[in-house]
PDB file of C-alpha atoms in Angstrom:
ATOM      1  CA  UNK A   1      11.757  -4.537 -18.695  1.00 86.00           C
ATOM      2  CA  UNK A   2      12.990  -3.198 -15.344  1.00 87.00           C
ATOM      3  CA  UNK A   3      12.251  -6.390 -13.416  1.00 94.00           C
ATOM      4  CA  UNK A   4       9.734  -4.588 -11.193  1.00 97.00           C
ATOM      5  CA  UNK A   5       6.177  -5.850 -11.538  1.00 97.00           C
ATOM      6  CA  UNK A   6       2.973  -4.112 -10.546  1.00 98.00           C
ATOM      7  CA  UNK A   7      -0.586  -5.359 -10.457  1.00 97.00           C
ATOM      8  CA  UNK A   8      -3.180  -4.559 -11.507  1.00 97.00           C
ATOM      9  CA  UNK A   9      -2.351  -2.512 -14.571  1.00 97.00           C
ATOM     10  CA  UNK A  10      -5.653  -0.648 -14.479  1.00 97.00           C
ATOM     11  CA  UNK A  11      -8.188  -0.158 -11.703  1.00 97.00           C
ATOM     12  CA  UNK A  12     -11.534   1.602 -11.886  1.00 98.00           C
ATOM     13  CA  UNK A  13     -13.481   2.114  -8.700  1.00 98.00           C
ATOM     14  CA  UNK A  14     -15.989   4.438  -7.073  1.00 98.00           C
ATOM     15  CA  UNK A  15     -15.521   7.193  -4.531  1.00 98.00           C
ATOM     16  CA  UNK A  16     -15.410   5.978  -0.956  1.00 98.00           C
ATOM     17  CA  UNK A  17     -14.009   2.576  -1.881  1.00 98.00           C
ATOM     18  CA  UNK A  18     -10.734   0.953  -0.869  1.00 98.00           C
ATOM     19  CA  UNK A  19      -8.159  -0.607  -3.203  1.00 98.00           C
ATOM     20  CA  UNK A  20      -4.830  -2.388  -2.873  1.00 98.00           C
ATOM     21  CA  UNK A  21      -1.977  -2.012  -5.316  1.00 98.00           C
ATOM     22  CA  UNK A  22       0.755  -4.622  -5.383  1.00 98.00           C
ATOM     23  CA  UNK A  23       4.437  -4.406  -6.261  1.00 98.00           C
ATOM     24  CA  UNK A  24       7.179  -7.022  -6.576  1.00 98.00           C
ATOM     25  CA  UNK A  25      10.707  -5.578  -6.588  1.00 97.00           C
ATOM     26  CA  UNK A  26      13.625  -6.722  -8.704  1.00 96.00           C
ATOM     27  CA  UNK A  27      15.311  -9.842  -7.430  1.00 95.00           C
ATOM     28  CA  UNK A  28      17.822  -8.852  -4.748  1.00 92.00           C
ATOM     29  CA  UNK A  29      16.442  -5.366  -4.145  1.00 94.00           C
ATOM     30  CA  UNK A  30      15.550  -4.616  -0.534  1.00 94.00           C
ATOM     31  CA  UNK A  31      13.934  -1.195  -0.922  1.00 94.00           C
ATOM     32  CA  UNK A  32      10.534  -0.460  -2.378  1.00 96.00           C
ATOM     33  CA  UNK A  33       9.311   3.056  -3.127  1.00 96.00           C
ATOM     34  CA  UNK A  34       5.843   4.287  -4.044  1.00 98.00           C
ATOM     35  CA  UNK A  35       5.229   7.340  -6.218  1.00 97.00           C
ATOM     36  CA  UNK A  36       2.049   9.017  -7.441  1.00 97.00           C
ATOM     37  CA  UNK A  37       1.848  10.792 -10.796  1.00 96.00           C
ATOM     38  CA  UNK A  38      -1.066  13.079 -11.532  1.00 93.00           C
ATOM     39  CA  UNK A  39      -1.476  15.764 -14.168  1.00 85.00           C
ATOM     40  CA  UNK A  40      -1.542  18.643 -11.695  1.00 84.00           C
ATOM     41  CA  UNK A  41       1.047  17.419  -9.145  1.00 84.00           C
ATOM     42  CA  UNK A  42       3.552  15.608 -11.329  1.00 89.00           C
ATOM     43  CA  UNK A  43       5.546  12.713  -9.866  1.00 93.00           C
ATOM     44  CA  UNK A  44       5.454  12.708  -6.061  1.00 95.00           C
ATOM     45  CA  UNK A  45       7.245  10.431  -3.628  1.00 95.00           C
ATOM     46  CA  UNK A  46       4.871   8.761  -1.193  1.00 97.00           C
ATOM     47  CA  UNK A  47       6.786   6.286   0.965  1.00 96.00           C
ATOM     48  CA  UNK A  48       9.819   3.968   1.101  1.00 95.00           C
ATOM     49  CA  UNK A  49      10.247   0.603   2.778  1.00 95.00           C
ATOM     50  CA  UNK A  50      13.578  -1.098   3.318  1.00 93.00           C
ATOM     51  CA  UNK A  51      13.722  -4.766   4.269  1.00 93.00           C
ATOM     52  CA  UNK A  52      10.263  -4.653   5.803  1.00 94.00           C
ATOM     53  CA  UNK A  53      10.553  -1.381   7.691  1.00 94.00           C
ATOM     54  CA  UNK A  54       9.433   2.125   6.799  1.00 94.00           C
ATOM     55  CA  UNK A  55      12.524   4.166   5.850  1.00 92.00           C
ATOM     56  CA  UNK A  56      11.217   7.473   4.485  1.00 91.00           C
ATOM     57  CA  UNK A  57       7.881   9.179   4.155  1.00 93.00           C
ATOM     58  CA  UNK A  58       6.749  11.828   1.700  1.00 92.00           C
ATOM     59  CA  UNK A  59       3.435  13.562   1.171  1.00 86.00           C
ATOM     60  CA  UNK A  60       1.384  10.457   1.760  1.00 95.00           C
ATOM     61  CA  UNK A  61      -2.198  11.033   2.843  1.00 95.00           C
ATOM     62  CA  UNK A  62      -3.461   9.488   6.079  1.00 96.00           C
ATOM     63  CA  UNK A  63      -6.023   7.554   3.995  1.00 97.00           C
ATOM     64  CA  UNK A  64      -3.101   5.776   2.313  1.00 97.00           C
ATOM     65  CA  UNK A  65      -0.928   3.130   3.924  1.00 97.00           C
ATOM     66  CA  UNK A  66       1.707   0.703   2.765  1.00 97.00           C
ATOM     67  CA  UNK A  67       3.630  -2.289   3.978  1.00 97.00           C
ATOM     68  CA  UNK A  68       6.441  -4.545   2.837  1.00 97.00           C
ATOM     69  CA  UNK A  69       6.179  -8.247   3.472  1.00 97.00           C
ATOM     70  CA  UNK A  70       8.905 -10.779   4.396  1.00 96.00           C
ATOM     71  CA  UNK A  71       9.190 -11.836   0.743  1.00 95.00           C
ATOM     72  CA  UNK A  72       9.869  -8.115   0.016  1.00 96.00           C
ATOM     73  CA  UNK A  73       6.787  -7.478  -2.089  1.00 97.00           C
ATOM     74  CA  UNK A  74       4.861  -4.383  -1.106  1.00 98.00           C
ATOM     75  CA  UNK A  75       1.253  -3.265  -1.080  1.00 98.00           C
ATOM     76  CA  UNK A  76      -0.148   0.248  -1.155  1.00 98.00           C
ATOM     77  CA  UNK A  77      -3.626   0.551   0.354  1.00 98.00           C
ATOM     78  CA  UNK A  78      -5.795   3.498  -0.623  1.00 98.00           C
ATOM     79  CA  UNK A  79      -9.032   3.999   1.295  1.00 97.00           C
ATOM     80  CA  UNK A  80     -11.993   6.400   1.272  1.00 98.00           C
ATOM     81  CA  UNK A  81     -11.085   7.155  -2.308  1.00 98.00           C
ATOM     82  CA  UNK A  82     -11.781  10.587  -3.769  1.00 97.00           C
ATOM     83  CA  UNK A  83     -11.885  11.756  -7.377  1.00 96.00           C
ATOM     84  CA  UNK A  84      -8.540  13.485  -6.836  1.00 95.00           C
ATOM     85  CA  UNK A  85      -6.848  10.172  -6.085  1.00 96.00           C
ATOM     86  CA  UNK A  86      -7.129   9.240  -9.748  1.00 97.00           C
ATOM     87  CA  UNK A  87      -3.526   8.952 -10.893  1.00 97.00           C
ATOM     88  CA  UNK A  88      -0.734   6.652 -12.011  1.00 97.00           C
ATOM     89  CA  UNK A  89       0.912   4.881  -9.098  1.00 98.00           C
ATOM     90  CA  UNK A  90       4.475   3.710  -9.640  1.00 98.00           C
ATOM     91  CA  UNK A  91       6.515   1.355  -7.578  1.00 98.00           C
ATOM     92  CA  UNK A  92      10.312   1.398  -7.748  1.00 97.00           C
ATOM     93  CA  UNK A  93      13.000  -0.713  -6.132  1.00 96.00           C
ATOM     94  CA  UNK A  94      16.669  -0.409  -5.304  1.00 93.00           C
ATOM     95  CA  UNK A  95      19.317  -2.543  -3.680  1.00 90.00           C
ATOM     96  CA  UNK A  96      20.078  -0.290  -0.737  1.00 83.00           C
ATOM     97  CA  UNK A  97      17.966   1.749   1.611  1.00 79.00           C
ATOM     98  CA  UNK A  98      19.789   5.038   1.502  1.00 75.00           C
ATOM     99  CA  UNK A  99      23.311   6.286   1.541  1.00 70.00           C
ATOM    100  CA  UNK A 100      25.269   6.613  -1.663  1.00 70.00           C
ATOM    101  CA  UNK A 101      23.810   7.040  -5.145  1.00 73.00           C
ATOM    102  CA  UNK A 102      21.301   4.195  -5.336  1.00 78.00           C
ATOM    103  CA  UNK A 103      19.611   4.117  -8.716  1.00 90.00           C
ATOM    104  CA  UNK A 104      15.964   3.058  -8.697  1.00 94.00           C
ATOM    105  CA  UNK A 105      14.134   0.821 -11.138  1.00 95.00           C
ATOM    106  CA  UNK A 106      10.501   1.606 -11.823  1.00 97.00           C
ATOM    107  CA  UNK A 107       7.600  -0.651 -12.615  1.00 97.00           C
ATOM    108  CA  UNK A 108       5.062  -0.002 -15.380  1.00 96.00           C
ATOM    109  CA  UNK A 109       2.575   1.568 -12.976  1.00 97.00           C
ATOM    110  CA  UNK A 110      -1.053   1.068 -11.970  1.00 98.00           C
ATOM    111  CA  UNK A 111      -3.556   3.497 -13.426  1.00 97.00           C
ATOM    112  CA  UNK A 112      -6.258   4.217 -10.860  1.00 98.00           C
ATOM    113  CA  UNK A 113      -9.491   5.868 -11.962  1.00 97.00           C
ATOM    114  CA  UNK A 114     -11.958   6.920  -9.292  1.00 97.00           C
ATOM    115  CA  UNK A 115     -15.478   7.672 -10.589  1.00 97.00           C
TER     116      UNK A 115
ATOM    117  CA  UNK B   1      15.286  19.185  -0.459  1.00 62.00           C
ATOM    118  CA  UNK B   2      17.535  20.990  -2.892  1.00 62.00           C
ATOM    119  CA  UNK B   3      15.808  22.018  -6.101  1.00 89.00           C
ATOM    120  CA  UNK B   4      16.739  21.863  -9.755  1.00 94.00           C
ATOM    121  CA  UNK B   5      15.768  24.119 -12.665  1.00 95.00           C
ATOM    122  CA  UNK B   6      15.377  22.775 -16.190  1.00 97.00           C
ATOM    123  CA  UNK B   7      13.939  24.197 -19.405  1.00 97.00           C
ATOM    124  CA  UNK B   8      10.363  23.063 -19.966  1.00 96.00           C
ATOM    125  CA  UNK B   9      11.050  21.738 -23.446  1.00 97.00           C
ATOM    126  CA  UNK B  10      13.765  21.241 -26.047  1.00 97.00           C
ATOM    127  CA  UNK B  11      13.869  20.091 -29.635  1.00 97.00           C
ATOM    128  CA  UNK B  12      16.509  18.076 -31.384  1.00 96.00           C
ATOM    129  CA  UNK B  13      17.102  16.536 -34.788  1.00 96.00           C
ATOM    130  CA  UNK B  14      17.636  12.827 -35.121  1.00 96.00           C
ATOM    131  CA  UNK B  15      21.279  11.677 -35.038  1.00 95.00           C
ATOM    132  CA  UNK B  16      22.482  14.998 -33.632  1.00 96.00           C
ATOM    133  CA  UNK B  17      23.870  15.493 -30.100  1.00 95.00           C
ATOM    134  CA  UNK B  18      21.569  16.882 -27.430  1.00 97.00           C
ATOM    135  CA  UNK B  19      22.674  18.858 -24.388  1.00 98.00           C
ATOM    136  CA  UNK B  20      20.073  19.030 -21.623  1.00 98.00           C
ATOM    137  CA  UNK B  21      20.980  21.630 -18.968  1.00 98.00           C
ATOM    138  CA  UNK B  22      20.137  21.605 -15.273  1.00 97.00           C
ATOM    139  CA  UNK B  23      20.806  24.252 -12.622  1.00 96.00           C
ATOM    140  CA  UNK B  24      21.106  23.276  -8.979  1.00 95.00           C
ATOM    141  CA  UNK B  25      22.664  26.238  -7.212  1.00 94.00           C
ATOM    142  CA  UNK B  26      21.637  25.037  -3.722  1.00 92.00           C
ATOM    143  CA  UNK B  27      23.294  21.613  -4.054  1.00 93.00           C
ATOM    144  CA  UNK B  28      24.906  20.296  -0.880  1.00 91.00           C
ATOM    145  CA  UNK B  29      28.038  18.204  -0.534  1.00 90.00           C
ATOM    146  CA  UNK B  30      26.056  15.009   0.051  1.00 88.00           C
ATOM    147  CA  UNK B  31      23.775  15.379  -2.998  1.00 91.00           C
ATOM    148  CA  UNK B  32      24.195  13.074  -5.975  1.00 93.00           C
ATOM    149  CA  UNK B  33      23.037  14.380  -9.357  1.00 95.00           C
ATOM    150  CA  UNK B  34      20.682  11.888 -10.941  1.00 95.00           C
ATOM    151  CA  UNK B  35      18.989  11.876 -14.335  1.00 97.00           C
ATOM    152  CA  UNK B  36      15.916   9.841 -15.116  1.00 97.00           C
ATOM    153  CA  UNK B  37      13.716   9.882 -18.175  1.00 97.00           C
ATOM    154  CA  UNK B  38      10.119   8.946 -18.736  1.00 97.00           C
ATOM    155  CA  UNK B  39       9.049   7.729 -22.139  1.00 95.00           C
ATOM    156  CA  UNK B  40       5.377   8.088 -23.067  1.00 90.00           C
ATOM    157  CA  UNK B  41       3.128   5.675 -21.148  1.00 89.00           C
ATOM    158  CA  UNK B  42       6.034   4.184 -19.169  1.00 93.00           C
ATOM    159  CA  UNK B  43       7.555   4.461 -15.735  1.00 95.00           C
ATOM    160  CA  UNK B  44      10.663   6.578 -15.180  1.00 96.00           C
ATOM    161  CA  UNK B  45      13.939   5.025 -16.266  1.00 96.00           C
ATOM    162  CA  UNK B  46      17.353   5.589 -14.684  1.00 95.00           C
ATOM    163  CA  UNK B  47      19.803   7.263 -17.065  1.00 96.00           C
ATOM    164  CA  UNK B  48      22.947   8.275 -15.189  1.00 96.00           C
ATOM    165  CA  UNK B  49      24.234   9.782 -11.963  1.00 95.00           C
ATOM    166  CA  UNK B  50      27.327  11.571 -10.726  1.00 94.00           C
ATOM    167  CA  UNK B  51      28.780  13.286  -7.694  1.00 93.00           C
ATOM    168  CA  UNK B  52      31.708  15.481  -8.723  1.00 93.00           C
ATOM    169  CA  UNK B  53      33.321  14.055 -11.848  1.00 92.00           C
ATOM    170  CA  UNK B  54      31.971  13.673 -15.366  1.00 93.00           C
ATOM    171  CA  UNK B  55      30.439  10.274 -16.035  1.00 94.00           C
ATOM    172  CA  UNK B  56      29.805   8.175 -19.125  1.00 95.00           C
ATOM    173  CA  UNK B  57      27.651   5.121 -19.629  1.00 93.00           C
ATOM    174  CA  UNK B  58      26.055   3.360 -22.567  1.00 90.00           C
ATOM    175  CA  UNK B  59      23.059   5.693 -22.549  1.00 89.00           C
ATOM    176  CA  UNK B  60      24.546   9.131 -22.009  1.00 95.00           C
ATOM    177  CA  UNK B  61      27.242  11.347 -20.545  1.00 97.00           C
ATOM    178  CA  UNK B  62      26.938  13.644 -17.567  1.00 98.00           C
ATOM    179  CA  UNK B  63      29.042  16.789 -17.398  1.00 98.00           C
ATOM    180  CA  UNK B  64      29.198  18.411 -13.963  1.00 97.00           C
ATOM    181  CA  UNK B  65      30.390  21.986 -13.440  1.00 96.00           C
ATOM    182  CA  UNK B  66      33.400  22.448 -11.223  1.00 95.00           C
ATOM    183  CA  UNK B  67      31.321  24.230  -8.556  1.00 95.00           C
ATOM    184  CA  UNK B  68      28.604  21.552  -8.941  1.00 96.00           C
ATOM    185  CA  UNK B  69      25.924  24.204  -9.326  1.00 96.00           C
ATOM    186  CA  UNK B  70      24.945  22.989 -12.762  1.00 96.00           C
ATOM    187  CA  UNK B  71      25.168  19.893 -14.914  1.00 97.00           C
ATOM    188  CA  UNK B  72      24.426  18.822 -18.469  1.00 98.00           C
ATOM    189  CA  UNK B  73      23.095  15.516 -19.723  1.00 98.00           C
ATOM    190  CA  UNK B  74      24.514  14.711 -23.131  1.00 98.00           C
ATOM    191  CA  UNK B  75      22.892  12.316 -25.578  1.00 97.00           C
ATOM    192  CA  UNK B  76      25.535  11.809 -28.228  1.00 94.00           C
ATOM    193  CA  UNK B  77      23.221  10.880 -31.091  1.00 95.00           C
ATOM    194  CA  UNK B  78      19.527  11.424 -30.508  1.00 95.00           C
ATOM    195  CA  UNK B  79      17.129   8.846 -31.867  1.00 96.00           C
ATOM    196  CA  UNK B  80      13.351   8.970 -32.085  1.00 96.00           C
ATOM    197  CA  UNK B  81      13.266   6.611 -29.094  1.00 95.00           C
ATOM    198  CA  UNK B  82      14.940   9.273 -26.965  1.00 96.00           C
ATOM    199  CA  UNK B  83      11.824  11.481 -27.065  1.00 97.00           C
ATOM    200  CA  UNK B  84      10.841  11.656 -23.403  1.00 97.00           C
ATOM    201  CA  UNK B  85      10.646  13.858 -20.326  1.00 97.00           C
ATOM    202  CA  UNK B  86      14.099  14.112 -18.735  1.00 98.00           C
ATOM    203  CA  UNK B  87      14.321  14.747 -15.002  1.00 97.00           C
ATOM    204  CA  UNK B  88      17.369  16.139 -13.221  1.00 97.00           C
ATOM    205  CA  UNK B  89      17.175  15.200  -9.540  1.00 94.00           C
ATOM    206  CA  UNK B  90      19.372  15.820  -6.517  1.00 92.00           C
ATOM    207  CA  UNK B  91      19.384  12.741  -4.335  1.00 89.00           C
ATOM    208  CA  UNK B  92      20.637  13.146  -0.787  1.00 85.00           C
ATOM    209  CA  UNK B  93      23.304  10.506  -0.258  1.00 82.00           C
ATOM    210  CA  UNK B  94      23.120  10.448   3.526  1.00 81.00           C
ATOM    211  CA  UNK B  95      21.913   7.089   4.851  1.00 73.00           C
ATOM    212  CA  UNK B  96      19.334   8.600   7.208  1.00 74.00           C
ATOM    213  CA  UNK B  97      17.570  10.313   4.304  1.00 73.00           C
ATOM    214  CA  UNK B  98      16.457   7.070   2.702  1.00 79.00           C
ATOM    215  CA  UNK B  99      16.569   6.964  -1.067  1.00 84.00           C
ATOM    216  CA  UNK B 100      13.641   9.092  -2.140  1.00 87.00           C
ATOM    217  CA  UNK B 101      13.675  10.940  -5.446  1.00 90.00           C
ATOM    218  CA  UNK B 102      12.065  14.373  -5.613  1.00 89.00           C
ATOM    219  CA  UNK B 103      10.952  14.988  -9.192  1.00 92.00           C
ATOM    220  CA  UNK B 104      10.541  18.443 -10.694  1.00 90.00           C
ATOM    221  CA  UNK B 105       8.782  19.269 -13.957  1.00 92.00           C
ATOM    222  CA  UNK B 106      11.590  18.002 -16.164  1.00 96.00           C
ATOM    223  CA  UNK B 107      12.454  18.837 -19.770  1.00 97.00           C
ATOM    224  CA  UNK B 108      10.280  17.422 -22.514  1.00 97.00           C
ATOM    225  CA  UNK B 109      12.595  16.459 -25.361  1.00 98.00           C
ATOM    226  CA  UNK B 110      11.166  16.052 -28.829  1.00 97.00           C
ATOM    227  CA  UNK B 111      13.256  14.537 -31.624  1.00 97.00           C
ATOM    228  CA  UNK B 112      12.550  15.358 -35.247  1.00 96.00           C
ATOM    229  CA  UNK B 113      13.383  12.886 -38.008  1.00 94.00           C
TER     230      UNK B 113
END
């Protein structure tokens, strides 16, 4: 158990819909990262928040957005869903926001299926 | 982002050592070498990291070449639970780069009893 929690575990929805994925970081960690894992693209970094502010951005689609709240939990919002958005979405957390080594701890993931 | 090259797959026998190679010829001075693994149906798990010197922890050892252009993850005694995809990642240590991890395809390690 990494200490990172993600809800829900599974999500099935239809094309065009909007969903919200939730992540709670390990106690004391200030950074939250979101990653997408699909069969054809592998594991891809989407976005990082550090202490409530966006710190780094990857190949995140404009239809996707995220935020980190004062209690440090984070939400990833996916809208206008397409079949290709079906994937595993992982959240990770770390103590720092960059600089130095900074190991990350991953949650169990949310499996999103778009039908 | 600097890239790494790993074999697609490797096989090992249980209770034998495993050496997982990684090439990173374009590594920069600020890059840390990280290894993560992903067991079936789980999220990635941190294994070990290093900068210039060899490193040991309870899970594994990391041997880094003197020119830092390659490294090897060493599992001293493979168990069936070590069957996973192992990712070698260069993580930019500069503060303004954030902490993102850029995953490649990794090496799928299978362990035979």
